[in-house]
Every structure is written in structure tokens, then in C-alpha cells.
Short mmCIF file of N, CA, C and O in Angstrom, two decimals:
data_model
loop_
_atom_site.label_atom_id
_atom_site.label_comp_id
_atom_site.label_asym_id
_atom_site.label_seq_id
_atom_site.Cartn_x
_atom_site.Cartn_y
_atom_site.Cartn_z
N UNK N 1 -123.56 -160.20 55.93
CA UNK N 1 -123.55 -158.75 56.00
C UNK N 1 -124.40 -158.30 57.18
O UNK N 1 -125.56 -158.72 57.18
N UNK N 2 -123.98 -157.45 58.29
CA UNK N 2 -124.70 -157.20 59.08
C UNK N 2 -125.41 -155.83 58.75
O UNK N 2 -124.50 -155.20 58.22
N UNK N 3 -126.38 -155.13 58.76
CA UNK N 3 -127.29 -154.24 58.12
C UNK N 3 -127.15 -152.97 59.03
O UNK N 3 -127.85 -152.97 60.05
N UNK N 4 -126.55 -152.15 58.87
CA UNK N 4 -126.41 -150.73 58.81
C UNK N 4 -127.28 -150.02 59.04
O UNK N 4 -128.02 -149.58 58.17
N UNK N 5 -127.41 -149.65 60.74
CA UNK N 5 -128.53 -148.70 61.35
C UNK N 5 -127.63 -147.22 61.83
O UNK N 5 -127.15 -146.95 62.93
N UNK N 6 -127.61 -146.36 60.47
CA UNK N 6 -126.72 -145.50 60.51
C UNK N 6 -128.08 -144.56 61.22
O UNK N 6 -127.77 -143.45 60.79
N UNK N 7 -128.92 -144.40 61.75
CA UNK N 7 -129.88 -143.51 62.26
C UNK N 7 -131.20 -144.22 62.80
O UNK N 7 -131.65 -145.18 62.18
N UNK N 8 -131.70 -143.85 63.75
CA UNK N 8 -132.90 -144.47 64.36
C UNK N 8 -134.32 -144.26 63.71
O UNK N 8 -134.74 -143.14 63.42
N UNK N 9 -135.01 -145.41 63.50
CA UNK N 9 -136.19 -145.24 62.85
C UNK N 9 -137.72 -145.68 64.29
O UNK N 9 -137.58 -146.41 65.27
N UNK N 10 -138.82 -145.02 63.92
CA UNK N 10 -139.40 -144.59 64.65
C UNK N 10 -140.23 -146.28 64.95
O UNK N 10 -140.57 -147.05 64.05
N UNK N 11 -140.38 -146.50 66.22
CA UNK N 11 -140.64 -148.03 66.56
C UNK N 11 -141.95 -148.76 65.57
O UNK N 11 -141.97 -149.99 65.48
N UNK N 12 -143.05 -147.88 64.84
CA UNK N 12 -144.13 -148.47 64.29
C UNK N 12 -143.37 -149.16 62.73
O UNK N 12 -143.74 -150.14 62.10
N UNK N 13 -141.78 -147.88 62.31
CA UNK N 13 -141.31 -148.87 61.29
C UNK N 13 -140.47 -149.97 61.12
O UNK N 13 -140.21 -150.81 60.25
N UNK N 14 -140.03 -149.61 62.54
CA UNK N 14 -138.72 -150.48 62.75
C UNK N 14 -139.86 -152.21 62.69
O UNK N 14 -139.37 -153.30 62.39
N UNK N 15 -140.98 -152.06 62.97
CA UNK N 15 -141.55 -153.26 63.64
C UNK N 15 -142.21 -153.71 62.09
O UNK N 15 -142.33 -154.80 61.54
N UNK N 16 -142.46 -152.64 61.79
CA UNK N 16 -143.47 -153.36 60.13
C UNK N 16 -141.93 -153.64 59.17
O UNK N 16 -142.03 -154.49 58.28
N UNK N 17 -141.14 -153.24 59.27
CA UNK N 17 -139.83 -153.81 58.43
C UNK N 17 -139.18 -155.25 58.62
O UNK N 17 -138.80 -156.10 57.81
N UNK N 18 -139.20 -155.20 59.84
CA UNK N 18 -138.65 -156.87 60.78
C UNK N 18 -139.68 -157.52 60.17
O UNK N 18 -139.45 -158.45 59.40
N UNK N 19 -141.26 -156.99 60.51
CA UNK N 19 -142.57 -158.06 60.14
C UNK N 19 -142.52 -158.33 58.51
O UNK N 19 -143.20 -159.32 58.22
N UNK N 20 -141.94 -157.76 57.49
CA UNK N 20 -141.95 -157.56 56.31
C UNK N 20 -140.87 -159.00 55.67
O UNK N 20 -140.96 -159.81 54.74
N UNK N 21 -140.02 -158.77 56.59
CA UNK N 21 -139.02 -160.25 56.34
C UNK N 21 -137.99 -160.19 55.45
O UNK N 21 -137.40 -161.18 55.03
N UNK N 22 -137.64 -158.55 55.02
CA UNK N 22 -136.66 -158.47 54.06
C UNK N 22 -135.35 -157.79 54.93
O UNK N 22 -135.52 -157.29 56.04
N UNK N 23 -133.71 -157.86 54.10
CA UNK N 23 -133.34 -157.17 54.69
C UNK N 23 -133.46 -156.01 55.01
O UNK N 23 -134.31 -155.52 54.27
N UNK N 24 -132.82 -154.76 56.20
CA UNK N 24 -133.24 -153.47 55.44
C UNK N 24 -132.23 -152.65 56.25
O UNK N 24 -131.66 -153.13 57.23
N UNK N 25 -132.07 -151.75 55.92
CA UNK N 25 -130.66 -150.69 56.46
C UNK N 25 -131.26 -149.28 56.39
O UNK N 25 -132.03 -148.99 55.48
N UNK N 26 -130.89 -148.32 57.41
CA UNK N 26 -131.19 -146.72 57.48
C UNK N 26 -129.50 -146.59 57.21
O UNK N 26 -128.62 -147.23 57.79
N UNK N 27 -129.33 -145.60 56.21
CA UNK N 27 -127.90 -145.33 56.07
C UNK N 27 -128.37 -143.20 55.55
O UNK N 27 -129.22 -142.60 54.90
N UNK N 28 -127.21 -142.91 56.36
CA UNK N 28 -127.16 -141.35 55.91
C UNK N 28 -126.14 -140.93 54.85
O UNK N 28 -124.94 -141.07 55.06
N UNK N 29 -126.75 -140.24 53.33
CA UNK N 29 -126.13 -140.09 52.43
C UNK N 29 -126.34 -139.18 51.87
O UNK N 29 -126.72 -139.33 50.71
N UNK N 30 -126.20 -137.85 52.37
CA UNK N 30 -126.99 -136.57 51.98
C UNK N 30 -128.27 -135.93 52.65
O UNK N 30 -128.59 -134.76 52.86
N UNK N 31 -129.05 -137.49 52.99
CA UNK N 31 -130.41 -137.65 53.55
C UNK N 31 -130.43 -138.55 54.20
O UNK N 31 -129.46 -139.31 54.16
N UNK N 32 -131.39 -138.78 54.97
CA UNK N 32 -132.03 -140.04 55.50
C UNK N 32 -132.52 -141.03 55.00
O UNK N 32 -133.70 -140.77 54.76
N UNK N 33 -132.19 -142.36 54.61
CA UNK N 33 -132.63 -142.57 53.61
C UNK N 33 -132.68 -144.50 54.19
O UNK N 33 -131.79 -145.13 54.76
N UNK N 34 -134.15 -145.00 53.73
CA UNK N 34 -134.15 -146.80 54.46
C UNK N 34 -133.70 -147.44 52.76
O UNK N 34 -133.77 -146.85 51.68
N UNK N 35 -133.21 -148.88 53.10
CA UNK N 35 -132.96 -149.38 51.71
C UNK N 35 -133.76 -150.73 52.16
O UNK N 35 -133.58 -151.17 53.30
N UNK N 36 -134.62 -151.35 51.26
CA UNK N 36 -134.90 -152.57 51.68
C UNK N 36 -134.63 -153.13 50.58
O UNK N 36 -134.93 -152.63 49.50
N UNK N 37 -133.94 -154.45 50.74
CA UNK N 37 -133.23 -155.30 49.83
C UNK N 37 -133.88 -156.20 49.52
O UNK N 37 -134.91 -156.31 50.17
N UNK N 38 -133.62 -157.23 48.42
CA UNK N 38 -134.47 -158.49 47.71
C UNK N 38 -135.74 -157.59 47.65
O UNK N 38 -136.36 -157.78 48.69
N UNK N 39 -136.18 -156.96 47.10
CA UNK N 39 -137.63 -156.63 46.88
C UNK N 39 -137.83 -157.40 46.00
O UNK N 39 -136.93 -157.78 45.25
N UNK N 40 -139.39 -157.90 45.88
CA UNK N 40 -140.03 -159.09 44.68
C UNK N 40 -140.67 -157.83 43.89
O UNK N 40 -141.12 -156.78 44.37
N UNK N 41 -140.59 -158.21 42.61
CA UNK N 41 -141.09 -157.17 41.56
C UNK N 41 -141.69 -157.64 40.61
O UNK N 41 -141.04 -158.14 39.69
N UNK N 42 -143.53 -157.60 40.56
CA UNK N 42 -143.87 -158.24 39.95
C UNK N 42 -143.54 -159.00 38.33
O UNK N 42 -142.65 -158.34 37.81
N UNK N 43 -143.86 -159.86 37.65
CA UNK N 43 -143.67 -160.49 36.66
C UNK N 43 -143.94 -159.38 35.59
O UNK N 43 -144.87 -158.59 35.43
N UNK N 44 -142.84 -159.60 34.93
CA UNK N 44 -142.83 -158.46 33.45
C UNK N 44 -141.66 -157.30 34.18
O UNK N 44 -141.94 -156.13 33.95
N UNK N 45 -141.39 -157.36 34.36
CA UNK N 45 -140.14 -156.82 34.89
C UNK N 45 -138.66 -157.25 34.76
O UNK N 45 -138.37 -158.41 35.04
N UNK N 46 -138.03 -156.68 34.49
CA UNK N 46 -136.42 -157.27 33.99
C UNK N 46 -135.58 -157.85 35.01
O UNK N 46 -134.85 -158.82 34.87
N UNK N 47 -135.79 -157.04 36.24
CA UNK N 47 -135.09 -157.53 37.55
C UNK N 47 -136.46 -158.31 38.32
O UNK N 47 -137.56 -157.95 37.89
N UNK N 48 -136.45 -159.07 39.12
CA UNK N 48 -137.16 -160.39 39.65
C UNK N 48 -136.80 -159.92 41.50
O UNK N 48 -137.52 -160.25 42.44
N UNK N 49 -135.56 -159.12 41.60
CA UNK N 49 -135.79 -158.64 42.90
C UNK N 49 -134.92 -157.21 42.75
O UNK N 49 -134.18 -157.12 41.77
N UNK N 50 -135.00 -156.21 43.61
CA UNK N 50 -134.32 -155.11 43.67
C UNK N 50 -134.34 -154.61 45.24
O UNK N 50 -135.03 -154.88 46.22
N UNK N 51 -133.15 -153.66 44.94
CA UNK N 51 -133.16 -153.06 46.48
C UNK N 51 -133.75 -151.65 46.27
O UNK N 51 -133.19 -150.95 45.43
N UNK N 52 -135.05 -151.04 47.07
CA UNK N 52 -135.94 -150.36 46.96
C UNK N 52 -135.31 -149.35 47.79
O UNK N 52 -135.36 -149.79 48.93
N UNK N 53 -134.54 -147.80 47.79
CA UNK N 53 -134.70 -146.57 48.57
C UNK N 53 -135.64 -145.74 48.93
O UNK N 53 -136.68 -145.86 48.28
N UNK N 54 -135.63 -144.95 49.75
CA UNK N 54 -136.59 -144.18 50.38
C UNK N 54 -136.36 -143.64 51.08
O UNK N 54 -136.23 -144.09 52.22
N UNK N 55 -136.08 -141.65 50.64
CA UNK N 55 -135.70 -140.83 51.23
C UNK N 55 -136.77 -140.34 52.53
O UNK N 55 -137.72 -139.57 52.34
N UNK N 56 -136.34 -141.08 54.15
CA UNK N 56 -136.89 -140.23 54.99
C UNK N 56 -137.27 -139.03 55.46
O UNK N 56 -136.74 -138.52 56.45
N UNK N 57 -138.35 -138.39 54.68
CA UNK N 57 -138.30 -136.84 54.61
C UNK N 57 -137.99 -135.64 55.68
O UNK N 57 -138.54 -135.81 56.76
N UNK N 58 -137.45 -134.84 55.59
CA UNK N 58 -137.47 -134.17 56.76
C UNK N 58 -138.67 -133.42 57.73
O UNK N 58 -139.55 -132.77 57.18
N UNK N 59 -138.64 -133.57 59.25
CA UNK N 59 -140.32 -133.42 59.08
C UNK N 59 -141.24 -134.92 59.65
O UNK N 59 -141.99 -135.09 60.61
N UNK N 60 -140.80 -135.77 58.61
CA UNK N 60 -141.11 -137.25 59.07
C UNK N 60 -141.88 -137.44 60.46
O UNK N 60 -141.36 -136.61 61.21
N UNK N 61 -142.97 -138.20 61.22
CA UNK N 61 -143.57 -138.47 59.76
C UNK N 61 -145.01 -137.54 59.49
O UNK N 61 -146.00 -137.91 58.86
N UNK N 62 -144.88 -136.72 59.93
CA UNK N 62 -145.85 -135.47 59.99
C UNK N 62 -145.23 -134.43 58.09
O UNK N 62 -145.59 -133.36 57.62
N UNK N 63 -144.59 -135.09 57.77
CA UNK N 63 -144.01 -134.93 56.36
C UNK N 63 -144.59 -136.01 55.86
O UNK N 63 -144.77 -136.98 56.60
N UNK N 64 -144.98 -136.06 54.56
CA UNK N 64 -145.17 -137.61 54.00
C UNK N 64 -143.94 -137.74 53.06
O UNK N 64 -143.16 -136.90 52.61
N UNK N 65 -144.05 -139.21 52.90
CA UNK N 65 -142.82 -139.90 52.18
C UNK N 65 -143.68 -139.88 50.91
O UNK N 65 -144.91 -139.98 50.85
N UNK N 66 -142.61 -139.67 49.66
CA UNK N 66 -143.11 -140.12 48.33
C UNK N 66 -142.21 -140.34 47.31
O UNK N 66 -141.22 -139.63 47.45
N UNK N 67 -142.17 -140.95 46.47
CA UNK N 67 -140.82 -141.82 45.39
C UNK N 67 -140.87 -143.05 46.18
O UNK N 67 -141.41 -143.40 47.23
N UNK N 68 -139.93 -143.71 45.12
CA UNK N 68 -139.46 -144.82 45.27
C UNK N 68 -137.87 -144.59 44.50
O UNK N 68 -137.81 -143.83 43.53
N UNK N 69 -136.82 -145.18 44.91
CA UNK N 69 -135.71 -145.52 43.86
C UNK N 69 -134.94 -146.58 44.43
O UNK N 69 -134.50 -147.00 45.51
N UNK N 70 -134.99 -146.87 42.91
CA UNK N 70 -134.94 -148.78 42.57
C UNK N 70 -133.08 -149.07 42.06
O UNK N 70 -132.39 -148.57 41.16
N UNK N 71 -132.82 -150.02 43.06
CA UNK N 71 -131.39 -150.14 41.83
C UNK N 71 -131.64 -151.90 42.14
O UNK N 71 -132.32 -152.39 43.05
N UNK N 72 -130.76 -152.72 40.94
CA UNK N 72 -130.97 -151.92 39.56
C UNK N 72 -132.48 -151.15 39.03
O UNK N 72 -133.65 -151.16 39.41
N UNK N 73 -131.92 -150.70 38.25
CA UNK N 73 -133.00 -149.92 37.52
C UNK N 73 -134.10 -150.92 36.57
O UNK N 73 -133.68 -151.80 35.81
N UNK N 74 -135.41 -150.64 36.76
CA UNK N 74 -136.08 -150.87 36.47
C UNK N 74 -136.68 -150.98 34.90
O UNK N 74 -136.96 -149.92 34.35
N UNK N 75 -136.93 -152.53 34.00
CA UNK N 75 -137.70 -151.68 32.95
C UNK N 75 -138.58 -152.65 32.56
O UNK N 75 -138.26 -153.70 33.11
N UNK N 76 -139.46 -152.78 31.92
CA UNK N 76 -140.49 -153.73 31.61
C UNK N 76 -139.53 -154.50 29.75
O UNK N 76 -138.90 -154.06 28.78
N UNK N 77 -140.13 -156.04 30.42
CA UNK N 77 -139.27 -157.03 29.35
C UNK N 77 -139.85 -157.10 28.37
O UNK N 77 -139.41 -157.95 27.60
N UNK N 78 -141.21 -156.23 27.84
CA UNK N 78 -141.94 -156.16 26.46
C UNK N 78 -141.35 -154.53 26.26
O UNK N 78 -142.22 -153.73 25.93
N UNK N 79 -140.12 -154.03 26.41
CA UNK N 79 -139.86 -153.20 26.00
C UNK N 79 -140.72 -151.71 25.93
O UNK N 79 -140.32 -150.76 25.26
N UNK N 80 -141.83 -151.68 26.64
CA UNK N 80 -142.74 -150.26 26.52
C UNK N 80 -141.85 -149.67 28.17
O UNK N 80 -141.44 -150.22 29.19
N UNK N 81 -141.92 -148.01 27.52
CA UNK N 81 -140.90 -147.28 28.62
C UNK N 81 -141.65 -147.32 29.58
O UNK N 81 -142.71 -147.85 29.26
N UNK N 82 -141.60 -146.96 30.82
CA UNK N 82 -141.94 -146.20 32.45
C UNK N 82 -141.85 -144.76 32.42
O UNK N 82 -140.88 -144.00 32.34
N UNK N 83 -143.28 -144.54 32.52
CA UNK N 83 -143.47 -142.81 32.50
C UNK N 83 -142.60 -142.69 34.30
O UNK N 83 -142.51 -143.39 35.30
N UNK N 84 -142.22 -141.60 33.92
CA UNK N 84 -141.34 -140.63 35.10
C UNK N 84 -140.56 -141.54 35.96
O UNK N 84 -140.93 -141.93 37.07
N UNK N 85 -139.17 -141.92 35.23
CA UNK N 85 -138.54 -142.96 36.00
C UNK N 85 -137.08 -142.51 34.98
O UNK N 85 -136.20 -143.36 34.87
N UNK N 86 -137.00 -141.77 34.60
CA UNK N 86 -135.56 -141.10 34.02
C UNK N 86 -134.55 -141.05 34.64
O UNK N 86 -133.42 -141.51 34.47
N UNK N 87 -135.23 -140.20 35.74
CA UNK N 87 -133.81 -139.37 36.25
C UNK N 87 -133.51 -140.76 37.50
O UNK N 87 -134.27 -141.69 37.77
N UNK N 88 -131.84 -140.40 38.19
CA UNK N 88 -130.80 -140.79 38.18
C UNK N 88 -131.06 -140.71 39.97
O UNK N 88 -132.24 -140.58 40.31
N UNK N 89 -130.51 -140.75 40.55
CA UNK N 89 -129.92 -141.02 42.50
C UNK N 89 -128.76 -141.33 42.43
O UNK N 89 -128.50 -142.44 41.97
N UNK N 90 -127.80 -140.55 42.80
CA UNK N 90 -126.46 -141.23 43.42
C UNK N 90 -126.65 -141.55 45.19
O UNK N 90 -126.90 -140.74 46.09
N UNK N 91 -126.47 -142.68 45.25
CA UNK N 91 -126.58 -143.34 46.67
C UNK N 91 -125.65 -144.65 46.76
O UNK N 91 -125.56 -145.61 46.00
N UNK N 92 -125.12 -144.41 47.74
CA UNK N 92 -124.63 -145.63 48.78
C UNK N 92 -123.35 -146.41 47.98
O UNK N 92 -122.87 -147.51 48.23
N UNK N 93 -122.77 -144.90 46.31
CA UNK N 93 -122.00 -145.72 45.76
C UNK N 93 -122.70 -146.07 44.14
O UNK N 93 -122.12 -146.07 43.05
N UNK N 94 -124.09 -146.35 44.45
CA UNK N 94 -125.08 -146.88 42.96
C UNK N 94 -125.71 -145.95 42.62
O UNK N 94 -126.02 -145.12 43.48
N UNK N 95 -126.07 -145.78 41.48
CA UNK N 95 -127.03 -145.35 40.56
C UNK N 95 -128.59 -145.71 40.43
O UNK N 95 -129.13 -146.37 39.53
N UNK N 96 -129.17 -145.12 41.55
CA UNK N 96 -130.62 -145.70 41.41
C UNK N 96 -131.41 -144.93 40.83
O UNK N 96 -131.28 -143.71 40.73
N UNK N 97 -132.25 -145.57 40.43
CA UNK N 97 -133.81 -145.52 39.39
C UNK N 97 -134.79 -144.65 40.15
O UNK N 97 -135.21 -145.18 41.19
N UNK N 98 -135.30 -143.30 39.84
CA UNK N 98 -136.26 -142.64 40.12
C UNK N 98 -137.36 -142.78 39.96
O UNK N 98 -137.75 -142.24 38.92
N UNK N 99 -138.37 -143.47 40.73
CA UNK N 99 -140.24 -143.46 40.32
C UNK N 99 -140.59 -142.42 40.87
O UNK N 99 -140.58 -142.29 42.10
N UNK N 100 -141.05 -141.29 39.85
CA UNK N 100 -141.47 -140.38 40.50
C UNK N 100 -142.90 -140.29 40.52
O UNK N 100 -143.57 -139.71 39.67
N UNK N 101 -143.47 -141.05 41.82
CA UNK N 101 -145.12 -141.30 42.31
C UNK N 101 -144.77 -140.44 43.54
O UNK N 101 -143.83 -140.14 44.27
N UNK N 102 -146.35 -140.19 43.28
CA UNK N 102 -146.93 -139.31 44.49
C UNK N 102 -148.61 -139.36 45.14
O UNK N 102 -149.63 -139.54 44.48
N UNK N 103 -148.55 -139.24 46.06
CA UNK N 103 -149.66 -139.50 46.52
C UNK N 103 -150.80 -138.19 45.54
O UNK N 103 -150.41 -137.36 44.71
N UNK N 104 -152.05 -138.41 45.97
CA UNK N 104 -153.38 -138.22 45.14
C UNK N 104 -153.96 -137.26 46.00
O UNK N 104 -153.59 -137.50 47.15
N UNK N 105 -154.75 -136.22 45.93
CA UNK N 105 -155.79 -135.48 46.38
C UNK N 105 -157.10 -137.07 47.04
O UNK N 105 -157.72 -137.08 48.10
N UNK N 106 -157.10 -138.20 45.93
CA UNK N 106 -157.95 -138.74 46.33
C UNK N 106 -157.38 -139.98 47.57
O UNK N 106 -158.06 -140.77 48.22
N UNK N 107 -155.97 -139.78 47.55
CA UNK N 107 -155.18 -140.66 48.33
C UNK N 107 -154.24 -139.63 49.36
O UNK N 107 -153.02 -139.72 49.19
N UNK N 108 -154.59 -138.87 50.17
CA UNK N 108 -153.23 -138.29 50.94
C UNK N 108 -152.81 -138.98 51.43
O UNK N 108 -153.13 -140.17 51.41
N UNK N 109 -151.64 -138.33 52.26
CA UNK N 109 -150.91 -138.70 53.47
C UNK N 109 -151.49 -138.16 54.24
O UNK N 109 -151.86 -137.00 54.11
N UNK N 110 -151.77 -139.10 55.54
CA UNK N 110 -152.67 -139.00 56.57
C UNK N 110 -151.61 -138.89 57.95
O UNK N 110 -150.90 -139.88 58.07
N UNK N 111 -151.44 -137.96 58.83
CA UNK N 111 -150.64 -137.78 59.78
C UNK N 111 -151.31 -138.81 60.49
O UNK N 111 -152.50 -139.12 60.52
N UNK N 112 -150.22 -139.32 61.09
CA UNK N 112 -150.96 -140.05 62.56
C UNK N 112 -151.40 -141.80 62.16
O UNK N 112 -151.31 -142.75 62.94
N UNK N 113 -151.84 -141.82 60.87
CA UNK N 113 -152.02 -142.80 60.03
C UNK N 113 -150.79 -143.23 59.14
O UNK N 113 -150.06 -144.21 59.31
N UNK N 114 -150.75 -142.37 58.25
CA UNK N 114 -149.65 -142.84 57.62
C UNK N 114 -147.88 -143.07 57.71
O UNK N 114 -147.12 -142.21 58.14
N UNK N 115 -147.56 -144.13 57.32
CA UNK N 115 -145.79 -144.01 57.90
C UNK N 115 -145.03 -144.64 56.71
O UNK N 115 -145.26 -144.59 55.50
N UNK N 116 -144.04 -145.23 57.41
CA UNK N 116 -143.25 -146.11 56.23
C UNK N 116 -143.76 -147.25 55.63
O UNK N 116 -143.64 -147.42 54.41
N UNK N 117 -144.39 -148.17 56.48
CA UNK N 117 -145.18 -149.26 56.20
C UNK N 117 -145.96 -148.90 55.30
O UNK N 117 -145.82 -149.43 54.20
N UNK N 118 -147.02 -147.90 55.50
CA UNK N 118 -147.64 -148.03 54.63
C UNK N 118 -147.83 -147.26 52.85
O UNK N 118 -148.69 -147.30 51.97
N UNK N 119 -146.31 -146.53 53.06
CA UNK N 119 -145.92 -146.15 52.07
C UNK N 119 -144.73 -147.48 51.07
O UNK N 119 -144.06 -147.31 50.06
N UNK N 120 -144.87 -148.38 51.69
CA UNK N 120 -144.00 -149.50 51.00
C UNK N 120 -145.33 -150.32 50.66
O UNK N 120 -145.05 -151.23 49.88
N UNK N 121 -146.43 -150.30 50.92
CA UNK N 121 -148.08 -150.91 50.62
C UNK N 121 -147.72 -149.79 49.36
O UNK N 121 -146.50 -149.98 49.38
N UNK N 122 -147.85 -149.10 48.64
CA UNK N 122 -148.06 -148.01 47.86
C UNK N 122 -147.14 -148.42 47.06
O UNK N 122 -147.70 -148.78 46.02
N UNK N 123 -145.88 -148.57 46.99
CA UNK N 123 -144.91 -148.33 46.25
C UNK N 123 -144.82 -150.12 45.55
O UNK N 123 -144.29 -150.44 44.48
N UNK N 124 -145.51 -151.04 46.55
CA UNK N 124 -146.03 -152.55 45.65
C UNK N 124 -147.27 -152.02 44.73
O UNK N 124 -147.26 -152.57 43.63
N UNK N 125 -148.14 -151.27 44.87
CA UNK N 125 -149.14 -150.84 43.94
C UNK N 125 -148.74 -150.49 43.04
O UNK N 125 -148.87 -150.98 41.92
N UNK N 126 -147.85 -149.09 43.52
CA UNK N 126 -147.38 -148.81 42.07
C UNK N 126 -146.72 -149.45 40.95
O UNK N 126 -146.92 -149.20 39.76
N UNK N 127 -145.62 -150.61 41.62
CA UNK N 127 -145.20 -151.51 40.52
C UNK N 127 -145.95 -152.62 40.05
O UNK N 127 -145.46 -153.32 39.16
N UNK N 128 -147.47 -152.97 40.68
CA UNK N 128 -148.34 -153.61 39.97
C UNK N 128 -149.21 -152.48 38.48
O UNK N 128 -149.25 -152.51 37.25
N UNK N 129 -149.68 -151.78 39.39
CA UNK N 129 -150.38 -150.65 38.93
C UNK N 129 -149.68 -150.22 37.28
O UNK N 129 -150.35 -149.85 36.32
N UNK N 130 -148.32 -150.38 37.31
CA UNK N 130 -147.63 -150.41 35.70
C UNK N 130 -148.14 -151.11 34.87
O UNK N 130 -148.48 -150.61 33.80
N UNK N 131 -148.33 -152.36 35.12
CA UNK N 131 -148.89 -153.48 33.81
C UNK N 131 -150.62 -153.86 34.20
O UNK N 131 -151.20 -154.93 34.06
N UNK N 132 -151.21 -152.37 34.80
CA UNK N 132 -152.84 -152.43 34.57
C UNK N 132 -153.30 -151.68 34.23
O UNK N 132 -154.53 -151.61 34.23
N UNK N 133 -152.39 -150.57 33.67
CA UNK N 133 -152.52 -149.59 32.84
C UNK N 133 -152.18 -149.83 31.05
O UNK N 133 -152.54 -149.05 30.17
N UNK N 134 -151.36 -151.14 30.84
CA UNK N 134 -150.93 -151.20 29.82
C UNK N 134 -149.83 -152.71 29.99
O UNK N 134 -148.64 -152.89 30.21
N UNK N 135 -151.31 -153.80 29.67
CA UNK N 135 -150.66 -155.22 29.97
C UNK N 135 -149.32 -155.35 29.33
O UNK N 135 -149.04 -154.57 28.42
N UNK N 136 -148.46 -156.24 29.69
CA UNK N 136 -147.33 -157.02 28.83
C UNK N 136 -148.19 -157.49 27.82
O UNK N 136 -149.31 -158.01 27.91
N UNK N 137 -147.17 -157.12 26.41
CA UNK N 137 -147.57 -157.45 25.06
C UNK N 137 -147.29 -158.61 24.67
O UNK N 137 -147.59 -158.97 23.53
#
């Protein structure tokens, strides 16, 4: 499969995505939007890899990025739910999984600092950050 650069991404992400080692595609579907594929998802998790979306906000990157959506959809294999991960994404054809995280008063988005890279650092926290709030049973 050759990977789908339906729009240009700005050279600091294009370079931390290549350095990252997964596949990854910018495709336009309403929005701007990167998909990075095989994502590893930590242990206790039902899926073992997923392809991770991420709507490029408009604005970008003087906008900050925030969500994650996961297809398949996400759920923990001791059966306890995922606060704010309900709702639905139609994209690219699939049905992806909404994490609705957001950055913190004690964590902003930092212009000039912050980008895609390091909002995909965030979005591995957050799927650790699930089972250290409330281990697998």
C-alpha cells in the first residue's frame, strides 16, 4: 500500500512521523486529518495495535491539536468502561473511537513548542495513563 499524502504536513512533522517508524497518511475527509497505523497499545487493551486519527486543526499549529480517534475501537479486557470515548467518527469509510482528552491549564499547548509529535507523546500517556488510574483487575 503506498500511503496517501492527500495534503502537506509541516516539515518538523513530516520528520518526527518518518522518525516514529510507523506507517502514516494525511488524507482530507471533511478535515484534515493524519492516520498513523499499527499503533502499539499498551497491555490490557483488546486491540494490541490500532490505527490512531488526528484531526489537523484549523489554525494549526498556532491552534493546538486535541483527541485522539482510534479504530478499531478501543476497550479494556477486564471489562471496566473508558470515561469519554462514546461517541462515534465517520472517517476514511470506518467508524472510529472518540478519546475525548484535552490538554490541562497545568499542561497547555505551547505555540512554537508544541506540534504533532508531541501531541502523539500525549496521546501514548493517555492510553497508559487509563490503567494508572484504575489497574487491570
Amino acid at each position: 500500500m503506498t500511503p496517501r499524502r492527500q495534503f502537506d504536513l509541516l516539515a518538523i512533522d513530516r520528520e518526527f512521523l518518518d522518525e516514529y517508524g510507523l506507517t502514516w497518511e494525511t488524507i482530507v475527509d471533511g478535515s484534515q486529518w493524519v492516520l498513523i497505523h499499527d499503533l502499539p497499545t499498551p497491555h490490557g487493551y483488546n486491540h494490541p495495535r490500532v490505527t490512531a486519527a488526528i484531526r489537523i486543526e484549523t489554525g494549526y499549529p498556532n491552534t493546538e491539536l486535541n483527541m485522539v480517534y482510534f479504530y478499531p475501537a478501543l476497550a479494556r479486557i477486564d471489562g471496566r468502561p473508558i470515561g469519554a470515548t462514546q461517541a462515534q467518527q465517520e472517517l476514511d469509510g470506518k467508524s472510529y473511537q472518540r478519546w475525548s482528552r484535552h490538554r490541562t491549564g497545568a499542561n497547555p499547548w505551547k505555540i512554537g513548542r508544541d506540534h504533532l509529535g508531541t501531541h502523539v507523546i500525549l496521546i501514548e500517556d493517555w492510553l497508559e495513563r487509563e490503567f494508572e488510574k484504575c489497574p487491570l483487575a
